[in-house]
XYZ file of C-alpha atoms in Angstrom:
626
model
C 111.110 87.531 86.109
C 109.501 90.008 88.184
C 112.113 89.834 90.591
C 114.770 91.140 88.579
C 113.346 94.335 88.525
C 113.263 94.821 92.211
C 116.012 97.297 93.157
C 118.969 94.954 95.532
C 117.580 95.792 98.984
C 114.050 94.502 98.123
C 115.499 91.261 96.003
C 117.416 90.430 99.101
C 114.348 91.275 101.573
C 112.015 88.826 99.130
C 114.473 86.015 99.232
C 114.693 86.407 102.933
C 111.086 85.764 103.793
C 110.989 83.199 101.227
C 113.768 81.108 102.403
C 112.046 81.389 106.010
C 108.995 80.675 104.594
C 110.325 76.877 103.312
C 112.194 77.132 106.230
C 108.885 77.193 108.231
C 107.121 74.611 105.728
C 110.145 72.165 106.584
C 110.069 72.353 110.205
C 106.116 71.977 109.709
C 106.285 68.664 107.771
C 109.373 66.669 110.270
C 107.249 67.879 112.870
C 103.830 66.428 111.871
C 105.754 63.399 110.565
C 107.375 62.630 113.930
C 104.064 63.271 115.702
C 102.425 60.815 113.383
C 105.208 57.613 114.368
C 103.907 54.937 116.906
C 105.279 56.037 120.223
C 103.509 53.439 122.366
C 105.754 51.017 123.760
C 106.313 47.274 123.102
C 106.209 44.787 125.609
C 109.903 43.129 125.451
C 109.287 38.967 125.705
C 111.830 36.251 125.308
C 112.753 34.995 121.622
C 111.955 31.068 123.363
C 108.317 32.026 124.949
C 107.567 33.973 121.311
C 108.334 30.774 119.590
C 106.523 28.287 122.603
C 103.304 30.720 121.515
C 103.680 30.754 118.334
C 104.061 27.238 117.614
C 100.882 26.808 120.162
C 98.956 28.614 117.833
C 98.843 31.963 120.035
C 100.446 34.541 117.948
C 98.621 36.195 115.219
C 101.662 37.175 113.218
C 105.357 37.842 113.830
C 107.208 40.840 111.614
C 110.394 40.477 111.202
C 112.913 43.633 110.604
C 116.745 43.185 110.737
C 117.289 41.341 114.027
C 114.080 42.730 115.646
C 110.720 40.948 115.871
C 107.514 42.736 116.272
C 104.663 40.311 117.414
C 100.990 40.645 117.165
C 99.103 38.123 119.516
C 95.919 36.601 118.618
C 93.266 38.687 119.194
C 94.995 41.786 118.580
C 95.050 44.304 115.579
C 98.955 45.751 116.120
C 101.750 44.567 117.698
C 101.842 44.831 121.280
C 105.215 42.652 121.998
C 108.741 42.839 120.463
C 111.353 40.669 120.762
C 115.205 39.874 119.382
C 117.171 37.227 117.740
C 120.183 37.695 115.947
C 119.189 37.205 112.258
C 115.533 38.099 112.661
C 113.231 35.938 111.135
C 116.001 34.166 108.830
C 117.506 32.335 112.025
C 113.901 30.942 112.975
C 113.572 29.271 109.783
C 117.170 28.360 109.629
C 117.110 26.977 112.963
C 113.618 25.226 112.287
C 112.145 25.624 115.543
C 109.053 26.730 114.209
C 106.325 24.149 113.214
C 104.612 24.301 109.623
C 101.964 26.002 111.281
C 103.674 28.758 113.275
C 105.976 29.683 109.619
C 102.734 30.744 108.378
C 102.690 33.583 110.749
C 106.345 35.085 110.194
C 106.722 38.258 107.536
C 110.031 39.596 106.787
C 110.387 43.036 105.527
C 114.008 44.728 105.052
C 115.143 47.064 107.530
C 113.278 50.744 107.379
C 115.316 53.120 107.775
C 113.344 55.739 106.413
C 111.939 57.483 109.497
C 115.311 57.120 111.271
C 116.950 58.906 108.578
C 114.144 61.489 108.536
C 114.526 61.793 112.528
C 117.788 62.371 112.039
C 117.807 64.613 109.504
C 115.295 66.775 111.897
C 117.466 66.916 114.774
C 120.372 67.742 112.912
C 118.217 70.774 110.482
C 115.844 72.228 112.482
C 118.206 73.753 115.008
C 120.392 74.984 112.229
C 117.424 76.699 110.394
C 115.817 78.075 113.828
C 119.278 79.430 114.738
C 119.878 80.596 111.221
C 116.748 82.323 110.680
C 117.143 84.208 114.312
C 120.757 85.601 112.953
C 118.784 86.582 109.560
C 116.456 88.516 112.082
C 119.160 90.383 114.279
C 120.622 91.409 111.061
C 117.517 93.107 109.735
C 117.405 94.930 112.836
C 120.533 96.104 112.836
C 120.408 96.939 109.494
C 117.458 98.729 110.308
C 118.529 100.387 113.274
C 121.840 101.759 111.005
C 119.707 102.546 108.191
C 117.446 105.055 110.264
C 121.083 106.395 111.777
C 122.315 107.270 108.382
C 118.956 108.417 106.754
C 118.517 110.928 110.295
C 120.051 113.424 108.357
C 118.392 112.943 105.229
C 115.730 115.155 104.123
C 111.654 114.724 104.399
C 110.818 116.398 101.525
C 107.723 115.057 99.688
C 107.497 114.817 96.189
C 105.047 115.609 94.508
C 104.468 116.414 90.499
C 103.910 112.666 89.122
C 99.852 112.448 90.043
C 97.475 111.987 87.246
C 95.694 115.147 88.761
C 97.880 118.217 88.968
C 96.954 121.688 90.732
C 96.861 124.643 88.023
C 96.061 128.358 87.805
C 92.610 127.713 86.567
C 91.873 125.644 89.723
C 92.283 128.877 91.902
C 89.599 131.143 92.236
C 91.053 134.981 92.879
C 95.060 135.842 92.915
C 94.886 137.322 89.687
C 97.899 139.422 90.141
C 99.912 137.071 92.531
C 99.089 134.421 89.566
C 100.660 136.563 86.885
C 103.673 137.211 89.021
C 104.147 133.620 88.874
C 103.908 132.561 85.433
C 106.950 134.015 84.389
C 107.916 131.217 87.064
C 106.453 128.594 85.250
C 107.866 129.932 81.896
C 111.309 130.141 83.574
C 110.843 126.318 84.174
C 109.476 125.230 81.116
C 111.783 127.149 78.242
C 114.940 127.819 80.372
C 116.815 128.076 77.286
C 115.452 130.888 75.774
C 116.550 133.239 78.598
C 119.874 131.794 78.722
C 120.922 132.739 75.032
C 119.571 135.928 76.142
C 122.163 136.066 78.930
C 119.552 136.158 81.552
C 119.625 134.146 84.830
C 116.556 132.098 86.192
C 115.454 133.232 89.382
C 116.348 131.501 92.444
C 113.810 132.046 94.839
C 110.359 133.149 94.679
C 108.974 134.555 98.299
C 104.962 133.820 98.901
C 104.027 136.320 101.482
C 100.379 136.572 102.781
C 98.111 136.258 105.197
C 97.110 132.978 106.799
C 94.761 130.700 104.678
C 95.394 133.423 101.932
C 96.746 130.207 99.207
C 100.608 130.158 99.255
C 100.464 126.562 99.166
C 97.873 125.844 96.853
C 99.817 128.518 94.451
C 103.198 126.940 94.763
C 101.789 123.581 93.816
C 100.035 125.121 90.614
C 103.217 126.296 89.775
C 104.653 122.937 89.653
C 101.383 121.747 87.417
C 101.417 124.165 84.960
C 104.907 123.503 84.574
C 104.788 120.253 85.114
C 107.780 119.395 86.695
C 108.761 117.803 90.198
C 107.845 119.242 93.303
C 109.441 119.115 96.247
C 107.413 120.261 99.490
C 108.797 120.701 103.255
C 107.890 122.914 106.541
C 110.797 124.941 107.670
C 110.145 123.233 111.260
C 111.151 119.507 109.466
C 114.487 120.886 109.081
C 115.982 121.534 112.690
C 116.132 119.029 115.141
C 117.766 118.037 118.950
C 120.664 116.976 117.169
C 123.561 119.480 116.159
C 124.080 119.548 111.913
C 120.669 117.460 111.492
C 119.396 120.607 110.147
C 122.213 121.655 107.527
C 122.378 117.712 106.545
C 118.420 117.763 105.654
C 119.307 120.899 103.246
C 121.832 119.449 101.544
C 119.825 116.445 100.784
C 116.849 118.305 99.812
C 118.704 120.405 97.224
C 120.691 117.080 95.894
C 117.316 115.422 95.790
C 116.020 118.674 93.268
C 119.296 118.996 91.230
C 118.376 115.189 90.300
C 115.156 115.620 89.319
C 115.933 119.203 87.872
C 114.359 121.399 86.469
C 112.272 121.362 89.823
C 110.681 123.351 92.569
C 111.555 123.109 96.102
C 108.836 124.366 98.591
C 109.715 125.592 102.114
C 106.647 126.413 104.057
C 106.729 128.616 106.975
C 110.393 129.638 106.165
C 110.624 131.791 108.626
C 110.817 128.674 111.113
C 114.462 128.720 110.376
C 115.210 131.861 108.530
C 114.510 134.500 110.787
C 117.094 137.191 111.129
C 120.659 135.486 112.655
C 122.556 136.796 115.939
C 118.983 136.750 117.836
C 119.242 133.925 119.237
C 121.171 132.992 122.615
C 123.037 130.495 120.663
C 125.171 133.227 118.958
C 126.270 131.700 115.428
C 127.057 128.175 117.027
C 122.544 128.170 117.045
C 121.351 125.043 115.183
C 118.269 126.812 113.602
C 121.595 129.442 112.303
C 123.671 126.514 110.692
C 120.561 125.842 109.207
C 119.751 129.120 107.514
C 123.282 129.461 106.757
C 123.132 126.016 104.455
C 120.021 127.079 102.620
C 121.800 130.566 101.903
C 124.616 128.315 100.610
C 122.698 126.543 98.693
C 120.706 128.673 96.779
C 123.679 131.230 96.092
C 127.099 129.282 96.056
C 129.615 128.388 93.639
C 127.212 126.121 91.956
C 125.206 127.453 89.302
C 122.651 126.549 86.420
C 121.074 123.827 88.676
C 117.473 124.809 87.265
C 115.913 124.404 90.226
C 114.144 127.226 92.269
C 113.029 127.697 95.401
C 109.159 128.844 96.874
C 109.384 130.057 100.122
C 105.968 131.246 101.731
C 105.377 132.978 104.975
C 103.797 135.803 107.081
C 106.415 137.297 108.754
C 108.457 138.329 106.129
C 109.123 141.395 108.729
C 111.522 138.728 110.446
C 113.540 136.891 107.607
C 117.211 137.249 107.717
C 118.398 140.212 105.058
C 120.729 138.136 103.288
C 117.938 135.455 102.502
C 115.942 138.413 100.929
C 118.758 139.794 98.740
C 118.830 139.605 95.029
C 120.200 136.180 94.112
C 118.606 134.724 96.330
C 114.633 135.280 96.551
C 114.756 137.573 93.561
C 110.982 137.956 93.677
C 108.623 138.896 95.960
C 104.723 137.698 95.670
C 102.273 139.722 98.162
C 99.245 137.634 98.591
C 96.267 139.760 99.402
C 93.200 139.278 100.852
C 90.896 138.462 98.129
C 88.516 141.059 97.069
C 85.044 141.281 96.559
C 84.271 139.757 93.372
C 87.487 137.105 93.938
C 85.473 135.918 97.076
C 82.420 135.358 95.480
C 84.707 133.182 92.692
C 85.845 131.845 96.097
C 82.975 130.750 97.512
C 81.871 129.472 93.946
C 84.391 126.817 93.904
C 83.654 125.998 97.587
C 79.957 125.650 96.907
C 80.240 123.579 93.915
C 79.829 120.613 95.172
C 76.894 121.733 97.683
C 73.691 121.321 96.683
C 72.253 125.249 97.227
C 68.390 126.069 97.057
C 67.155 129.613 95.072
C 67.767 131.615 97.952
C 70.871 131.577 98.541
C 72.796 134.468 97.356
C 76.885 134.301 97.336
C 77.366 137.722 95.571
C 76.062 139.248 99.097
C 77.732 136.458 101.594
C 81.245 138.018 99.387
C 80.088 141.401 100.185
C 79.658 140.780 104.127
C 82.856 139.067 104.283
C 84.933 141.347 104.016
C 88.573 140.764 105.258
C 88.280 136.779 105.175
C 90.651 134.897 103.949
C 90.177 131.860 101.394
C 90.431 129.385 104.618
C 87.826 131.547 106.281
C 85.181 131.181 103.018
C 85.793 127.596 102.972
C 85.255 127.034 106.543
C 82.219 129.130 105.913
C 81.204 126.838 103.403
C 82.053 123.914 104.831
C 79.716 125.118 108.612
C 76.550 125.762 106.084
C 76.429 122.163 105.564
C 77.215 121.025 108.314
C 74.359 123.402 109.861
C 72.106 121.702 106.815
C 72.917 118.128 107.959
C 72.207 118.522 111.526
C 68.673 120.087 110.760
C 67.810 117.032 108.504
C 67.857 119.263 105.370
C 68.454 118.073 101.860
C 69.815 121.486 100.322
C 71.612 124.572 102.240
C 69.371 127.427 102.436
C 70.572 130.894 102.853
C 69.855 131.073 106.223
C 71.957 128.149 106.883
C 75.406 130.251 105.268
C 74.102 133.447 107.388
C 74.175 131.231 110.550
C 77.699 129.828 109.711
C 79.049 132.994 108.765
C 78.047 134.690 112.101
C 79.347 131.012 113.634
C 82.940 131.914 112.026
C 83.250 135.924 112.491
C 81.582 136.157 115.980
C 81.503 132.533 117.375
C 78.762 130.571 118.142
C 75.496 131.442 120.268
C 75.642 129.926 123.961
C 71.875 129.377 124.307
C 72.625 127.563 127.114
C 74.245 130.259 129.209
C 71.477 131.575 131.906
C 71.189 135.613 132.413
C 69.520 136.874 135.472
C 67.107 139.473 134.173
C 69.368 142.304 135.381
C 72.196 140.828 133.298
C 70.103 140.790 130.475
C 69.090 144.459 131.089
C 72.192 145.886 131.607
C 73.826 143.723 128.685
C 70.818 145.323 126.635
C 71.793 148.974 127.611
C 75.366 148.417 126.766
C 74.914 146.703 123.045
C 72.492 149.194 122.400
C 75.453 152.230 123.603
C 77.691 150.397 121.102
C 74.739 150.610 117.886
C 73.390 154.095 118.519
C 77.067 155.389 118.447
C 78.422 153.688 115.590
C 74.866 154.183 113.806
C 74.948 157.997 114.124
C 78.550 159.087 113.584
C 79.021 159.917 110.067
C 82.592 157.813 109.416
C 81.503 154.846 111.101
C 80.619 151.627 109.552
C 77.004 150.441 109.321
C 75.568 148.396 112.254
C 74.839 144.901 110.813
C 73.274 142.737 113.842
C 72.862 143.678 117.753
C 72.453 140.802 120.252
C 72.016 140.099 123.624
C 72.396 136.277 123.051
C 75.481 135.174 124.255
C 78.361 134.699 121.302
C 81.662 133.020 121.560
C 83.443 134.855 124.839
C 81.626 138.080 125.212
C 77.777 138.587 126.459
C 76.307 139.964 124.080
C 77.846 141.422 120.325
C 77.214 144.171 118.066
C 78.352 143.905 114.653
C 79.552 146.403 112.433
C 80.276 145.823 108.441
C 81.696 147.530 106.006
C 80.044 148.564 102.690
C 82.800 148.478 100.792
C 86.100 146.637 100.957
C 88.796 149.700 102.283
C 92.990 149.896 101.463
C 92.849 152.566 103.622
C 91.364 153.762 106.900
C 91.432 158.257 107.459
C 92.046 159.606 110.887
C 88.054 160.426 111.321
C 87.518 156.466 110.767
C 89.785 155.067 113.263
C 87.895 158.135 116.051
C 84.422 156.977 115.134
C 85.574 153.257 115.996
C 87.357 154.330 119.322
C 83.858 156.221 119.942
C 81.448 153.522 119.627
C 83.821 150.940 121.039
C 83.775 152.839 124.198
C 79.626 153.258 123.499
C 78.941 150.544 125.798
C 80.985 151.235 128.609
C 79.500 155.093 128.847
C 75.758 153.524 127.801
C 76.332 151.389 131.465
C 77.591 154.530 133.134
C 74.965 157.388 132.019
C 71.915 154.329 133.409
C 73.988 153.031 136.273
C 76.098 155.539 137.136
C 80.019 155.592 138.094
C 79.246 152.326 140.403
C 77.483 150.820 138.140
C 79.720 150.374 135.470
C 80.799 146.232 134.891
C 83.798 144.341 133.603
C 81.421 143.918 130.716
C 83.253 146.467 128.427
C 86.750 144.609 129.166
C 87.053 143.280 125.727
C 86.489 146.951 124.093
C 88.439 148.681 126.467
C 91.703 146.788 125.493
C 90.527 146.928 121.677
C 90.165 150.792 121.845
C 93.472 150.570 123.939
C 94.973 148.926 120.816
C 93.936 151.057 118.286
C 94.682 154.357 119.951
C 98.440 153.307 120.253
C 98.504 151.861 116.999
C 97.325 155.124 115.719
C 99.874 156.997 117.862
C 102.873 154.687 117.468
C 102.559 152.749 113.926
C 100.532 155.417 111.812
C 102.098 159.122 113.099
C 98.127 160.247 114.179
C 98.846 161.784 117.110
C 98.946 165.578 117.975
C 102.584 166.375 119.343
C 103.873 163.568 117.352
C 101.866 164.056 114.280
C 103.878 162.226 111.413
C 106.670 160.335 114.130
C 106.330 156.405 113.572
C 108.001 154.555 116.759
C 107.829 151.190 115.353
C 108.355 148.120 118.081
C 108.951 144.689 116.644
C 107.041 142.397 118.198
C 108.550 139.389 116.587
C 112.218 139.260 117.897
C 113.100 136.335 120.499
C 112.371 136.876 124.268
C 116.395 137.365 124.280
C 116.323 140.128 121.811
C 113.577 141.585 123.291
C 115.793 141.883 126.529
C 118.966 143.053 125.247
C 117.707 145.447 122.605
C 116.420 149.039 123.883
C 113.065 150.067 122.576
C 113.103 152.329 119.751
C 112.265 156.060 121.691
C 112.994 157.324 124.808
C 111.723 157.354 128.336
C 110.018 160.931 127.638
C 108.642 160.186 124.348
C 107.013 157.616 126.365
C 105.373 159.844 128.476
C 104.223 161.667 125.026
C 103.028 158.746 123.705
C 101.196 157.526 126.951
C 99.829 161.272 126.926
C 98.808 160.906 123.486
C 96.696 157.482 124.085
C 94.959 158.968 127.008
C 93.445 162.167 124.710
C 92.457 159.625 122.121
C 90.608 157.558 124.864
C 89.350 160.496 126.382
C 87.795 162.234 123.413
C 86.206 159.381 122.370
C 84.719 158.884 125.715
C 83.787 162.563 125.315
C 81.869 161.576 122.192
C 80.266 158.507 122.743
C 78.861 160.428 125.595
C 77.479 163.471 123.598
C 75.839 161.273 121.503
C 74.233 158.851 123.517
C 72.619 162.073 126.137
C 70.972 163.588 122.676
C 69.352 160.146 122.015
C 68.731 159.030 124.981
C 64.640 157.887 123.744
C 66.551 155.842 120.917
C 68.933 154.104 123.734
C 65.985 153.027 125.505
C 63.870 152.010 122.755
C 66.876 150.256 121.541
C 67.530 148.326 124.895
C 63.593 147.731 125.308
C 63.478 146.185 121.886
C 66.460 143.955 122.774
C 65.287 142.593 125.785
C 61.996 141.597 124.023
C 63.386 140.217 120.535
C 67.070 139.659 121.935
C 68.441 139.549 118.430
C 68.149 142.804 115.895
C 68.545 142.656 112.079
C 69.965 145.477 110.164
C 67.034 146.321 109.166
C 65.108 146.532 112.485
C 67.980 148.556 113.863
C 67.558 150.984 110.929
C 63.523 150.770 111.760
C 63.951 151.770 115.795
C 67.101 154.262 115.765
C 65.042 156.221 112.816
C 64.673 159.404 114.633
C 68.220 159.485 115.956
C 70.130 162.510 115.312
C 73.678 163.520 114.964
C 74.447 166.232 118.061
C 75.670 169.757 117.156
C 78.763 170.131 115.066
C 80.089 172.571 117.521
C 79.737 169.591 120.514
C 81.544 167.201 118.023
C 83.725 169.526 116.894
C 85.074 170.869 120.621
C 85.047 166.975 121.526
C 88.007 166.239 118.439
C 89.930 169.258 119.505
């Protein structure tokens, strides 16, 4: 009964294996049966010297079958001899050649012919089931071989939406405002019809755009569990292939695949795999990852309508995305994703802690505050290091200490212990970290120092940390000056103890960072002096192709301005750091002595040794911004 519920390709594949199975059994049985016949041979003897013996009393017993004779001399359990007569044992008592004696010995059976029937049968099935069953194999392969031909262009989509345990808004900790956004999603899905007799179209596309590790995922799926319908989820790599028209065939399969199981929600993650904006590429508009986009735009805005299915896209490049995927119609909304926020990271690192057994000390509210700028993979790799740090040291519970040590593991990489400093290294490292601290600790619009270092810590030699109080939307022109200043701290520490020649590829690392931010500020954010207010944005994420054919966005001499305008930014910080560092120079080596003994420094114990420090004359500072 249970087979009549199986769809046709699995009846057929069931009867298959059980028809080789018997198949098998068969072959098994003839086999064992003809190993089991007597296949030693019989001695052949004349019919006349069987019956001189027998009628001498030498013959145990004769058997008679048809016209053979089987013969069993005295002495012996089984026959051993075999002999013929036309008649078989009928003609030796017809003839009456046998004394009274000797008739005692004869036994007639009828003719077996049992095992030659069987025999026969063997040789005659066996080869027809082996050769049968080898076709039945070459025909599942084949059909296998065509089946994976004609499915390459189908699409690998997983659904989702039938589990007994569904994702839902409550299950996400922060998003409050990307999570309203998106239940008028989930209303749209569950009472469609209320909005059509209102005249009003359901969206077709919903754009996730955020950082990485930031939740689009984890939000799209709640969407599909609070509205409980099917959910269809796919990687906007799955879609293009070697093969021309793979990628356009996966699309239309996908959205035939939703428009069955409608209302539904089709996820594309990282859409910007194939959706980036068209006539970039080298391929011109014959490009496979083109025909591509050009299918989903189809799709999701073609002749069809009311399919009542709609489409979550997430990325974090929205910069690139084609502008007709982006137009009304299309993605209709737009969700920005935002870093969480203080108290949303401590609901954050609630969830992630849940199911870690914690001790009293450990305090999230001030782990939230600390991590500023993390993302909701970055807490819960956080999390996840603290217990891993608990486990190795044999502890039952994670302590606070434990999260400290993996949050400095995540943000600044871990300590290389192992990594031997000559004690000049470790002097001169000193010096420099403690360059970086008294700068950043003294100017007014710089963040507070939170650790100082000497240890060794991911790629760099030594690390000074700086932490914001407060989480910041915004950063002022002052800001951005006091962190070009104390970047450059270390490098002008090195060169007011060591001199021009004594300055070290130690301060590589800041040098490109302050680098970085001093065209940023020029270019991206109009901070400069000649070009106060001029934005000369480059887009860094076109194709190497585009990025050849495509001028840049300015001229050769605003250029030169802008190359101008980097080197005063570098330079007056420079400037800066150096004015501060020669009016506390007792604090820089108090600082660097303190290092060398304790090698790592608390926020606290920084506080405790740069005490006296002072900020340098306005009119210094002040001639130094000019």
């Amino acid at each position: 009964m249970a087979s009549k519920n199986l769809p046709p390709k699995k009846r057929i594949t069931s009867w298959t294996r059980i028809s080789l199975f018997w198949a098998i059994i068969i072959f098994a049985v003839l086999t064992a049966y003809a190993v089991a016949m007597p296949h030693e041979p019989l001695k052949d003897v004349p019919v006349a010297q069987v019956i001189e013996k027998a009628n001498k009393g030498e013959i145990k017993k004769i058997e008679g079958s048809g016209n053979d004779l089987k013969i069993t001399p005295k002495g012996e359990d089984k026959p051993t001899q075999k002999s013929y007569v036309q008649g078989g044992v009928a003609t030796l008592l017809r003839e009456n050649v046998l004394n009274n004696d000797a008739k005692s010995t004869l036994d007639d059976t009828p003719p077996s012919t049992t095992s030659e029937t069987l025999w026969n049968l063997a040789i005659i099935i066996v080869p027809v089931v082996l050769i049968a069953g080898f076709f039945v194999f070459m025909m599942r392969q084949a059909q296998g071989q065509n089946n994976q031909a004609l499915g390459f262009g189908k699409s690998k989509a997983r659904l989702y939406g039938m589990d007994k345990e569904k994702v839902v808004f409550d299950d996400i900790a922060g998003n409050d405002n990307a999570k309203q956004d998106l239940e008028e999603v989930v209303d749209f899905l569950k009472h469609p019809k209320k909005y059509q007799e209102l005249g009003a179209k359901i969206p077709k596309g919903v754009l996730l755009v955020g950082s990485p590790g930031t939740g689009k995922t984890m939000l799209a799926r709640a969407v599909a569990g609070e509205a409980n319908v099917p959910f269809l989820s796919i990687s906007g790599s799955e879609f293009v292939e070697m093969f021309v028209g793979v990628g356009a065939s996966r699309v239309r399969d996908l959205f035939a695949k939703a428009k069955k199981n409608a209302p539904a929600i089709i996820f594309i993650d990282e859409i910007d795999a194939v959706g980036r904006r068209r006539g970039s590429g080298m391929g011109g508009g014959h490009d496979e990852r083109e025909q591509t986009l050009n299918q989903i735009l189809v799709e999701m805005d073609g002749f069809e309508t009311g399919t009542n299915v709609i489409v979550l896209a997430a990325t974090n490049r929205a910069d690139v995305l084609d502008p007709a995927l982006l137009r009304p119609g299309r993605f209709d909304r737009r969700t920005n994703i935002m870093l969480p926020e203080r108290k949303d990271r401590e609901a954050i690192l609630k969830v992630h802690f849940k199911n870690k057994p914690t001790d009293g000390s450990v305090d999230l509210d001030k782990l939230a505050a600390k991590t500023a700028g993390s993302s909701g993979a970055d807490l819960a790799n956080i999390a996840n290091e603290a217990a891993i740090i608990a486990a190795r040291d044999n502890r039952k519970k994670i302590t606070n200490a434990d999260i400290t040590s993996a949050f400095e593991k995540v943000a600044i990489g871990p300590e290389r212990k192992a990594k031997v400093m000559s004690e000049k290294e470790k002097e001169l490292t000193a010096y420099h970290e403690a360059g970086h601290a008294i700068v950043g600790h003294v100017l007014p619009d710089s963040d507070p120092v939170h650790k100082v270092t000497i240890i060794p810590r991911g790629g760099t030699g030594g690390v000074t940390w700086f932490l914001p109080p407060e989480d910041k939307s915004y950063t002022n022109v002052y800001e951005f000056k006091d962190i070009l200043a104390r970047a450059l701290g270390g490098r002008v520490a090195e060169k007011i103890i060591y001199g021009d020649d004594g300055i070290t590829t130690g301060a590589g690392s800041d040098l490109r960072k302050a680098t970085e931010i001093a065209r940023d500020m020029v270019i991206e954010q109009g901070m400069g002096t000649k070009l106060r207010d001029q934005v000369f944005h480059e887009d860094n994420g076109g194709m190497v192709f585009d990025k050849i054919t495509h001028e840049r966005p300015y001229s050769d001499d605003t250029a030169k301005e802008i190359d101008g305008e980097v080197e005063v930014l570098m330079k007056e910080a420079s400037k800066r750091a150096e004015i501060v560092l020669k009016a506390n120079m007792d604090g820089l080596h108090k600082l660097a002595k303190e290092l060398l003994e304790k090698e790592t420094l608390e926020e606290d114990e920084v506080e405790e040794v740069l005490k006296h420090t002072k900020l340098p004359k306005e009119a210094e500072l002040h001639a130094a911004k000019a």
